[in-house]
Structures are given as C-alpha cells and as structure tokens.
mmCIF file of C-alpha atoms in Angstrom:
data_model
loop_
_atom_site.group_PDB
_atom_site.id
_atom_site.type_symbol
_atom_site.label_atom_id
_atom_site.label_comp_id
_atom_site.label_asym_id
_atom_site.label_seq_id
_atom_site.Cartn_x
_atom_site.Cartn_y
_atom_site.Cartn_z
ATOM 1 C CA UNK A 1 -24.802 6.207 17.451
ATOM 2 C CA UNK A 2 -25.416 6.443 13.515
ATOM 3 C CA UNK A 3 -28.739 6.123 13.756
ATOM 4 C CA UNK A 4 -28.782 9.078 16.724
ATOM 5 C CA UNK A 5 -26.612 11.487 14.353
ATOM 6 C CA UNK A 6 -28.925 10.896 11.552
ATOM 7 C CA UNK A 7 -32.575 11.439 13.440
ATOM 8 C CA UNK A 8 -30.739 14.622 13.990
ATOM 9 C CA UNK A 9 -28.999 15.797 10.885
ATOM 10 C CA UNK A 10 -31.467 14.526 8.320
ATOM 11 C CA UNK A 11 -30.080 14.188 5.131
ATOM 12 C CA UNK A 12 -26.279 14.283 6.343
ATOM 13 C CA UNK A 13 -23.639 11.599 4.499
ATOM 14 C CA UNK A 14 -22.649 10.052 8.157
ATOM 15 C CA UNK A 15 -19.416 7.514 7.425
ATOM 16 C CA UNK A 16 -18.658 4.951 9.924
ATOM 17 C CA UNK A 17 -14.655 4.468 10.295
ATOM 18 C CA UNK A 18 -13.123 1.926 12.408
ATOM 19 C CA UNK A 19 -9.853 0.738 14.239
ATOM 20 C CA UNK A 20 -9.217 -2.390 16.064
ATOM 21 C CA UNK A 21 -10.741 -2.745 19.306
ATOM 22 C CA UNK A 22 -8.600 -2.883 22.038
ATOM 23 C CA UNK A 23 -10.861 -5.975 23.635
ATOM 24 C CA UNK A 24 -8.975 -7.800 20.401
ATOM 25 C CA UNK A 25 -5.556 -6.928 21.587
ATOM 26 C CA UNK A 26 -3.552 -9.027 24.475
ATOM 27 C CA UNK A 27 -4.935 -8.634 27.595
ATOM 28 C CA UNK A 28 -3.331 -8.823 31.213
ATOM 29 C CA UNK A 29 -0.238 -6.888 30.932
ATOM 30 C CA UNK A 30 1.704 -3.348 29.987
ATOM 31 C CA UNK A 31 1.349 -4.306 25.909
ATOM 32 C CA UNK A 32 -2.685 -4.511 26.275
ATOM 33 C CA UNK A 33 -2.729 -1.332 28.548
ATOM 34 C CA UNK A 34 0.000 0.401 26.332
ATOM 35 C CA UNK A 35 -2.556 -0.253 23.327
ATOM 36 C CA UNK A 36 -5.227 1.182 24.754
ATOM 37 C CA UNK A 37 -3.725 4.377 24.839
ATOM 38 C CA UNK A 38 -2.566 4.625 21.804
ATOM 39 C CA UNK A 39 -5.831 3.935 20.368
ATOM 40 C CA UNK A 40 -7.300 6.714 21.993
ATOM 41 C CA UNK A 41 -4.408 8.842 21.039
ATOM 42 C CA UNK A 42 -4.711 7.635 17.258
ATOM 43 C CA UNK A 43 -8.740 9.238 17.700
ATOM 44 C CA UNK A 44 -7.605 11.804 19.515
ATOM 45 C CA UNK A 45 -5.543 13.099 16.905
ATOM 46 C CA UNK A 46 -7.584 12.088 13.773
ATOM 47 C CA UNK A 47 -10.357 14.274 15.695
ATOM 48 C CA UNK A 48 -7.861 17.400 15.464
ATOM 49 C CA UNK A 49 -6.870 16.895 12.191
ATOM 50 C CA UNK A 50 -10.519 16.664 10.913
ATOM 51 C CA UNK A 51 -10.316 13.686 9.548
ATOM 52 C CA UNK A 52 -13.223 12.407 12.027
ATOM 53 C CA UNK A 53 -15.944 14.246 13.581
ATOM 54 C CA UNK A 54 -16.989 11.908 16.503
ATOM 55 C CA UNK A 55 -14.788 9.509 18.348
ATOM 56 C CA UNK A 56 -16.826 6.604 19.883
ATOM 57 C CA UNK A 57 -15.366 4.800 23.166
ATOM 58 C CA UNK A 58 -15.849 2.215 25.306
ATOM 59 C CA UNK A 59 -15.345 3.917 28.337
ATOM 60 C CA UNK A 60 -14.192 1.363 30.122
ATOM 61 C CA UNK A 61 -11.488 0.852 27.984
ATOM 62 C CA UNK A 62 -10.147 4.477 28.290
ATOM 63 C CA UNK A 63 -7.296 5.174 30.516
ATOM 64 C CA UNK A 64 -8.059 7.549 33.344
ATOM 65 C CA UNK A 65 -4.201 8.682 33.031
ATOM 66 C CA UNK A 66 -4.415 9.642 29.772
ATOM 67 C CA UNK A 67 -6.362 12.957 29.534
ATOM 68 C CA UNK A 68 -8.025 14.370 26.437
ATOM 69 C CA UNK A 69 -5.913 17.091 24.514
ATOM 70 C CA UNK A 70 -6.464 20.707 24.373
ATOM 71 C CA UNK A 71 -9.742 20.885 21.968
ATOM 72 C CA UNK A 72 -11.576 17.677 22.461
ATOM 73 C CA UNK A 73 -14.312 16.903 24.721
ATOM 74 C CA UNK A 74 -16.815 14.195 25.596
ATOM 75 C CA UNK A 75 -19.908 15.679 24.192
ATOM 76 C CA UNK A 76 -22.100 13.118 25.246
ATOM 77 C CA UNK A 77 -22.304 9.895 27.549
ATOM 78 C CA UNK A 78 -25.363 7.693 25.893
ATOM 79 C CA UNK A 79 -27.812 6.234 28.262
ATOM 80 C CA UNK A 80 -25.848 2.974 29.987
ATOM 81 C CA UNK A 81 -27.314 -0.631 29.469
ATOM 82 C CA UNK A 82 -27.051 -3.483 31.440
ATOM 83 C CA UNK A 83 -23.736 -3.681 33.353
ATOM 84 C CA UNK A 84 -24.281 -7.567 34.888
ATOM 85 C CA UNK A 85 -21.952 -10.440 33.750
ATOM 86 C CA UNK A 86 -23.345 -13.745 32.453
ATOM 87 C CA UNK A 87 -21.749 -17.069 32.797
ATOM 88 C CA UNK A 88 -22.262 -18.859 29.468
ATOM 89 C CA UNK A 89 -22.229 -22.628 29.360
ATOM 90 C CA UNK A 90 -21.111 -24.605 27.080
ATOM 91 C CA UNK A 91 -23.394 -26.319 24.570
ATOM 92 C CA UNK A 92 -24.816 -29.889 26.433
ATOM 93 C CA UNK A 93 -23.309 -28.591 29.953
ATOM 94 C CA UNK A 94 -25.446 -30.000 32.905
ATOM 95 C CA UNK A 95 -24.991 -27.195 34.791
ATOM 96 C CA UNK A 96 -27.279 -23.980 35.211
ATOM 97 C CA UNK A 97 -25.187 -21.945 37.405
ATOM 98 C CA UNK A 98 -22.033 -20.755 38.870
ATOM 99 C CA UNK A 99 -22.602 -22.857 42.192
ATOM 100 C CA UNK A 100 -23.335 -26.051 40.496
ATOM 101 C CA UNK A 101 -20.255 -26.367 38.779
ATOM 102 C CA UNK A 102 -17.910 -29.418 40.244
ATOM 103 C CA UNK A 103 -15.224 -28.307 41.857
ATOM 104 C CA UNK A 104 -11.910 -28.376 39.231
ATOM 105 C CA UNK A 105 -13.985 -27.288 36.658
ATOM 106 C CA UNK A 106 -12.479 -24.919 33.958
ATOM 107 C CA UNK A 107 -13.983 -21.058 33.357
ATOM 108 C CA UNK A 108 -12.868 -18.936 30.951
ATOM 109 C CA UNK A 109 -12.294 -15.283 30.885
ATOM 110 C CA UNK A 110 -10.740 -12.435 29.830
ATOM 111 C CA UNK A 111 -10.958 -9.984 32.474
ATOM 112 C CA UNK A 112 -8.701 -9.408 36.084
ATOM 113 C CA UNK A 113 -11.964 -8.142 37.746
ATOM 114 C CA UNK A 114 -13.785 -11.200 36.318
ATOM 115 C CA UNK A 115 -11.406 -13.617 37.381
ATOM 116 C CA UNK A 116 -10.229 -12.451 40.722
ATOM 117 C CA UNK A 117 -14.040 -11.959 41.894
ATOM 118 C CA UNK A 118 -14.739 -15.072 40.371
ATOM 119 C CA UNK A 119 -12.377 -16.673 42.091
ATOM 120 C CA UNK A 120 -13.561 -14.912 45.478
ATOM 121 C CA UNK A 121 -17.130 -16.653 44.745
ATOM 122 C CA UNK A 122 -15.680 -20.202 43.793
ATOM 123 C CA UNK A 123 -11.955 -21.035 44.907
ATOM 124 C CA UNK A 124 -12.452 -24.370 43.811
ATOM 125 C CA UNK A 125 -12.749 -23.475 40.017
ATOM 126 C CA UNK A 126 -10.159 -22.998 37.582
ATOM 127 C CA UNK A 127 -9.895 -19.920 36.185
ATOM 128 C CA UNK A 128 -8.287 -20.037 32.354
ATOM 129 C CA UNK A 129 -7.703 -16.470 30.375
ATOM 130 C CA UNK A 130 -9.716 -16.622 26.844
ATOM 131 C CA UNK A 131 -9.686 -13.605 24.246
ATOM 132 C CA UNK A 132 -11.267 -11.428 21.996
ATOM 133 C CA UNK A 133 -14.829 -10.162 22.125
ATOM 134 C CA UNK A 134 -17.593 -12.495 24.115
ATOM 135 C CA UNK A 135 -18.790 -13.647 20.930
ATOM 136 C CA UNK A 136 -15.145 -15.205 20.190
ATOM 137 C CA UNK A 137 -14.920 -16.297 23.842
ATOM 138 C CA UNK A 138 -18.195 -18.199 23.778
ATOM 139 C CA UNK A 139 -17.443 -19.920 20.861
ATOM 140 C CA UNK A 140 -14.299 -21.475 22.597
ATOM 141 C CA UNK A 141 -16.724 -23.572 24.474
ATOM 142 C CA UNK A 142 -17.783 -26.091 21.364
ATOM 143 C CA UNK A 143 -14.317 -26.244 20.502
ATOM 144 C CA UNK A 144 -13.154 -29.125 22.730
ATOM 145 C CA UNK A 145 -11.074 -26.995 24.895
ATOM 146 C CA UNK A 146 -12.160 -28.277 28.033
ATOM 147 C CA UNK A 147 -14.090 -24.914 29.596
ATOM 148 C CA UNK A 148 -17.271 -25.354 31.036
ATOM 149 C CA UNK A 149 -17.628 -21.979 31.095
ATOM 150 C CA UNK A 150 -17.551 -18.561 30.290
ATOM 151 C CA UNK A 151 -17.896 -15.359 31.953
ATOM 152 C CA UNK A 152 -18.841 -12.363 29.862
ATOM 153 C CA UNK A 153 -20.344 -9.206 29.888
ATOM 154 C CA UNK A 154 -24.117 -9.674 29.138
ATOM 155 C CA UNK A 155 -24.343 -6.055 26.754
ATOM 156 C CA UNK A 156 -21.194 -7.435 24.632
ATOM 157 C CA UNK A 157 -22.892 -10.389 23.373
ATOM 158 C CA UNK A 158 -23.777 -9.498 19.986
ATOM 159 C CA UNK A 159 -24.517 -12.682 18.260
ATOM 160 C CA UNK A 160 -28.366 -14.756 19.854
ATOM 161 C CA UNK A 161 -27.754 -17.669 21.728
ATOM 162 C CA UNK A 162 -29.558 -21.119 20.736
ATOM 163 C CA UNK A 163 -32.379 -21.842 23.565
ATOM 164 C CA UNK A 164 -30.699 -24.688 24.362
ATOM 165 C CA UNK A 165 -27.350 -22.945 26.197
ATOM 166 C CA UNK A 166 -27.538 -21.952 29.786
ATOM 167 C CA UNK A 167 -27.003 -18.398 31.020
ATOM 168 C CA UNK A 168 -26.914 -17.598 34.376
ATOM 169 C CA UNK A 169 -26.730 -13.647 35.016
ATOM 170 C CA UNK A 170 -24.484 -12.649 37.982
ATOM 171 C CA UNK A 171 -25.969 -10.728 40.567
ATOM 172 C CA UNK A 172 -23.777 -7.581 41.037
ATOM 173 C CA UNK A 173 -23.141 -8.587 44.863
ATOM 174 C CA UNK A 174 -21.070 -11.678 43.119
ATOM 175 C CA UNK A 175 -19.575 -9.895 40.128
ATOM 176 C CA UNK A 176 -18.806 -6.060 40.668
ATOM 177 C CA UNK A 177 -18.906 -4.742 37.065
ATOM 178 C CA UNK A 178 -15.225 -2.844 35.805
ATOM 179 C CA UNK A 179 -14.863 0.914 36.068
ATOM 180 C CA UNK A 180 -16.948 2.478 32.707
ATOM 181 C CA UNK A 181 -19.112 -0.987 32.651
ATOM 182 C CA UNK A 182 -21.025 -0.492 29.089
ATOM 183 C CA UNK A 183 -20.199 2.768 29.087
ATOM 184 C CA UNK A 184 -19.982 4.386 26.019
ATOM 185 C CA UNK A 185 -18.149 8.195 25.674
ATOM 186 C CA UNK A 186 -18.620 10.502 22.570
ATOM 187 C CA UNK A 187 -16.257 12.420 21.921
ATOM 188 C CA UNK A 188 -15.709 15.963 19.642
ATOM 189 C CA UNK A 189 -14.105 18.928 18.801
ATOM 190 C CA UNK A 190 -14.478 21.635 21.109
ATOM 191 C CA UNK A 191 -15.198 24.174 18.250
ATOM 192 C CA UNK A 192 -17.396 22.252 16.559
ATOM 193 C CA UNK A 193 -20.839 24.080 17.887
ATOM 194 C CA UNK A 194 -22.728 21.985 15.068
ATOM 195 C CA UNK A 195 -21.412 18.514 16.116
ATOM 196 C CA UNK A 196 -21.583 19.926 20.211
ATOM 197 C CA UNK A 197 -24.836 20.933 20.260
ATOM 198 C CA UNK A 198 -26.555 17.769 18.554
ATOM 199 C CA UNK A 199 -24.084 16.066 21.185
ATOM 200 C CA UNK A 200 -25.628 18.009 24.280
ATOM 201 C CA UNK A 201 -28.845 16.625 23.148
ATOM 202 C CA UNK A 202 -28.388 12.931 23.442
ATOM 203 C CA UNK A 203 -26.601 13.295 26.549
ATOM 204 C CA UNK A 204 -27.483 11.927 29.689
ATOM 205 C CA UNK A 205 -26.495 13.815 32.907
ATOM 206 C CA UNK A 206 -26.818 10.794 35.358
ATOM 207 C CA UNK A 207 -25.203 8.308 32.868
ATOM 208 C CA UNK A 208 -22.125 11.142 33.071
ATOM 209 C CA UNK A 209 -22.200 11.395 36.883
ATOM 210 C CA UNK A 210 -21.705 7.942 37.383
ATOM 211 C CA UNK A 211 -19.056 7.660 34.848
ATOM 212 C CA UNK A 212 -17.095 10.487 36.142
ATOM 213 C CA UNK A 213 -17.714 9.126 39.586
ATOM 214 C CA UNK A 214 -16.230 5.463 38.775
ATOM 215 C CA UNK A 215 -13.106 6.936 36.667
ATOM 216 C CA UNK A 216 -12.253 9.411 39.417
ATOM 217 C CA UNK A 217 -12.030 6.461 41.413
ATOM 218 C CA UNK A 218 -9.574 4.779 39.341
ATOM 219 C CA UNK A 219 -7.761 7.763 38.429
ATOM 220 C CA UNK A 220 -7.184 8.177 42.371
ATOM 221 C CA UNK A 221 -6.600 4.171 43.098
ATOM 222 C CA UNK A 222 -3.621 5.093 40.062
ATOM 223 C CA UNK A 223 -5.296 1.771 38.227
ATOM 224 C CA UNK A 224 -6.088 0.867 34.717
ATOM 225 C CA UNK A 225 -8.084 -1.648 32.638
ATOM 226 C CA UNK A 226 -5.722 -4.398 33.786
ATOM 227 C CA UNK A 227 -6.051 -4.018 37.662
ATOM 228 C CA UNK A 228 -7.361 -6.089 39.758
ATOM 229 C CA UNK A 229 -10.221 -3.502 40.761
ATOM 230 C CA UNK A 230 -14.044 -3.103 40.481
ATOM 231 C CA UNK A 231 -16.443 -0.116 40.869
ATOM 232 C CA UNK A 232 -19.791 0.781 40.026
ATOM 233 C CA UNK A 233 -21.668 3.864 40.397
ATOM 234 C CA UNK A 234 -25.775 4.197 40.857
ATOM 235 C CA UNK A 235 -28.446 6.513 42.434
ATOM 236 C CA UNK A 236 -30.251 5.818 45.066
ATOM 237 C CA UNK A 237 -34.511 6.510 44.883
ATOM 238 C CA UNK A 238 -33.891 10.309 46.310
ATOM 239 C CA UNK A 239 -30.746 10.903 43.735
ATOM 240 C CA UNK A 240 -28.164 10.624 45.216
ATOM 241 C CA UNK A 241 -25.189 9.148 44.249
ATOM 242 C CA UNK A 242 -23.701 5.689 45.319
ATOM 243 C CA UNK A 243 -20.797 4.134 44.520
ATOM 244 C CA UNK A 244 -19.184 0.649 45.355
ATOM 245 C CA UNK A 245 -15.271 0.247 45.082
ATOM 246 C CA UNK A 246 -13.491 -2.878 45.417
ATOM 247 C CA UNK A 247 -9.661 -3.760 45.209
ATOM 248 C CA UNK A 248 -8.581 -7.413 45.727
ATOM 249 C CA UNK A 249 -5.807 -10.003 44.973
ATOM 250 C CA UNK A 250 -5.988 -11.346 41.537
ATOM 251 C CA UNK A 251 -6.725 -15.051 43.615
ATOM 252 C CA UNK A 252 -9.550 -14.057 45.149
ATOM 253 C CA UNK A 253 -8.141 -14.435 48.709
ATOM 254 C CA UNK A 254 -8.097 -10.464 49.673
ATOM 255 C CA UNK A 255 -10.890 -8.222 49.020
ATOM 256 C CA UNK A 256 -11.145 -4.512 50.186
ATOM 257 C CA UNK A 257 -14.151 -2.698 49.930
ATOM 258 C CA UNK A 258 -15.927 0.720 50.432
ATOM 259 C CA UNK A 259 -19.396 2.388 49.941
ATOM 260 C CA UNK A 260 -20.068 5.986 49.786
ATOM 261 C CA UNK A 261 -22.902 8.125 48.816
ATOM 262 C CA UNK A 262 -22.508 11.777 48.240
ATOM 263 C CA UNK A 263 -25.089 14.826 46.870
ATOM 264 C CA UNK A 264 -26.468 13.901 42.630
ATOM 265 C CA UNK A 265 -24.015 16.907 41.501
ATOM 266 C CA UNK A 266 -20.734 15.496 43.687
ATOM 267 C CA UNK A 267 -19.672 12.887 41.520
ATOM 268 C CA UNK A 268 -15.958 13.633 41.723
ATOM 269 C CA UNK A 269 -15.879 13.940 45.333
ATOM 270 C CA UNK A 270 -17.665 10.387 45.545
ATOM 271 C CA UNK A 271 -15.303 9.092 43.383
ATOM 272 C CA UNK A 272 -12.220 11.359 45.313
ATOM 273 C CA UNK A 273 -13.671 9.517 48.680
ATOM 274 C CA UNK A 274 -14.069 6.005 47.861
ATOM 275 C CA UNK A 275 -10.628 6.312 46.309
ATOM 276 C CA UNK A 276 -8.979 7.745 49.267
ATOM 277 C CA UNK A 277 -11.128 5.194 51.954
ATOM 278 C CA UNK A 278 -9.409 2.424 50.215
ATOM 279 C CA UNK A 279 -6.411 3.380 49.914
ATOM 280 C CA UNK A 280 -6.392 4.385 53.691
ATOM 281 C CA UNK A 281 -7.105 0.735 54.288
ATOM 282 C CA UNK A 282 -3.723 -0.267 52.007
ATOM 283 C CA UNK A 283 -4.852 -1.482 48.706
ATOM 284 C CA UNK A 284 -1.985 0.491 46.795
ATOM 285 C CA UNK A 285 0.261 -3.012 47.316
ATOM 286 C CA UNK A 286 -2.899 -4.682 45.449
ATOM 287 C CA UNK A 287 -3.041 -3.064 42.537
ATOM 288 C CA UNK A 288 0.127 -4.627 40.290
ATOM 289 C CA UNK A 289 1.027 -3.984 36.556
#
C-alpha cells in the first residue's frame, strides 16, 4: 500500500503506524471477536481525529455488524490474491497431502472454517487449534509438538519455505475460503478529496463486488470471524457474479450449502439471496458464539 501512495504522491513523507493484529489475539470465542472490533474502532477513530490518513484492513477480519462511522469510507478494495489454503507439513513428514495422512494424525489450525471443513474432508484426523500468524503456526511443526500438519492461508505466508517441506494447496471444492479471504479494505476520510481521489484510482470494482457480496452474506447469516461459515464470491466468463455459501457444524458432520449467481452490478442482492436460501434451509441453530 506504501509503495501505491507513493507512485502517486511523489515526494510525500508517507509514515507507516501499526496496532496489533487481531490474527495475534485469542481466537475461537467472544474475547477474539470482541477484539476485533475494537481494533477497527481504535482506526476508526484515529482516522477522525487526523491522526491517520488511511486505515488498512484485513477484510476478513472486519465485523459485518460493526458499520463505519459517519465520515469514513472504504476508498479502495486492492486487487485480491490468492484465496486457497495450503496444508504445510512438517519438516521430514512422509506425507504429500491431505489424503495420505494416517488416520489419528494431528493438524493444526487456527480457523473454525478451516477446521470444521477440514474435518468434513478427513473425520479421521485430529484437529488441534494453533495461533498467531501462519508463519508462527508453521513453525510449531519443528517444535516437537506432535502436528503433522498445518493448514494456512497460502497469501499469509510471509516468510520462504525450504524446498525440502511439502505443501499441498487445497482445492477450493475441499476448503471454502472465509468471508473477505485476502481481502484487503482501505479506508479514509470522507472529506479528504486528496486522499479519496488517489484512493478511487487503485480501486478495483470487481475486487469490491465480491467483497460486498461475501460480507452481505455474513451480515445476513448474523455471523462473524468466529463462525463456523464459509463463502466466496467470483465471476463467471460473461461477468456475472457467483457466490458459494456454506454453514456447517464445527465437526464436520453437517454441511449446508447454496450457489447463486446474480447480474456484475447486484452484489448485495447475491449476497441478500444466498443469505436468505440458507437460512430457509435452518442454519441459524449452526452458527454458535
């Protein structure tokens, strides 16, 4: 994003502030969820007060029931990478992929979509909750803990991997990326016509249609970061929108799911739809705190 500003504003003094992500704080309960919004609050209101410019989010990590205040806006959604999910072995593992692990054998991760779909592919495995960022979670594996694997998000792996440690990537009919999947939001003030025009620049228009589609699903399926759900939005050759939703137990066991398409400029009434067609089909007594 620093580097986008800049090509832009040549010559501008661009400082980089940061908080503590919310991957870093507990996850699978009201505390992690409870900290996500407060971190967006804490940018919210450092935005209004001018003491920021931009506020950078992982969009995925953004709760849907937590609007933005009167006089901020998302400027810009950046062009998404790839959404897939790796499974990274640990250092001297035998095994190459998912379905040649023995059965009993110990995967780590720190998502409820990740484990409950996981679960879904392999019932036989057992799933163990790791934390912090997929660098920290891979690193768990040399550290005698037992886990023969990991499963991550491929575009969160920051540090290279030595040729010798097998990565399998999950093919999205397995692993159904989270709602805002790599996603990441730019937020601004609304009367900042500088700062909102360089923004309406770098946006990308079908990057923001699927995001909008996949958090008006959540926002209708009254989930969050921590719920058991999964949905991912595309377009099809001809442009128009398609979305996957799934809801399901955090076992595995139960699995509820729904595809729509709808018209490139409908991405709220995709998202509206999808919502609705699964809740129809009872997935509200799914989706637990």
């Amino acid at each position: 994003m620093r580097a986008l500003v800049a090509e832009r504003l040549p010559g501008a003094h661009i400082e980089v502030l940061g908080i503590e992500p919310a991957a870093e704080r507990r996850v699978g309960g009201p505390a992690s969820l409870h900290g996500r919004t407060l971190a967006k609050r804490e940018l919210d209101k450092q935005l209004l007060d001018g003491k920021i410019d931009l506020a950078v989010h992982w969009m995925k990590e953004v709760p849907c029931d937590a609007p933005l205040p009167e006089g901020v806006t998302f400027g810009a959604y950046l062009k998404r990478p790839d959404v897939h999910d790796v499974v990274v072995f640990r250092q001297g593992s035998p095994y190459r992929s998912l379905d040649e692990l023995p059965t009993g054998s110990a995967v780590g991760t720190a998502s409820v979509h990740r484990a409950g779909q996981l679960l879904r592919h392999r019932p036989d495995v057992r799933v163990h909750s790791t934390y912090g960022d997929a660098d920290s979670q891979i690193e768990t594996l040399d550290t005698g803990r037992g886990y023969e694997a990991v499963v991550v998000a491929r575009s969160e792996i920051a540090r290279p991997q030595p040729p010798t440690r097998a990565v399998e990537v999950l093919g999205l009919d397995v692993m159904c990326p989270p709602i805002g999947a790599a996603a990441i939001g730019v937020a601004c003030r609304v009367d900042d016509d500088r700062l909102s025009d360089l923004l309406y620049t770098i946006d990308v228009p079908v990057a923001r249609s699927h995001i909008t589609a996949e958090r008006t699903l959540q926002h209708g399926l009254r989930a969050h970061y921590d719920s058991p759900i999964a949905g991912h939005c595309t377009s099809t050759p001809d442009g128009r929108l398609s979305m996957r939703g799934l809801v399901f137990t955090r076992d595995g066991r139960h699995l509820v799911e729904i595809c729509e398409q709808d018209a490139a400029n409908r991405p709220t009434r995709l998202g509206t739809r999808v919502s609705a067609g699964l809740l129809s089909r009872g997935v509200g007594a799914l989706i637990t705190v």
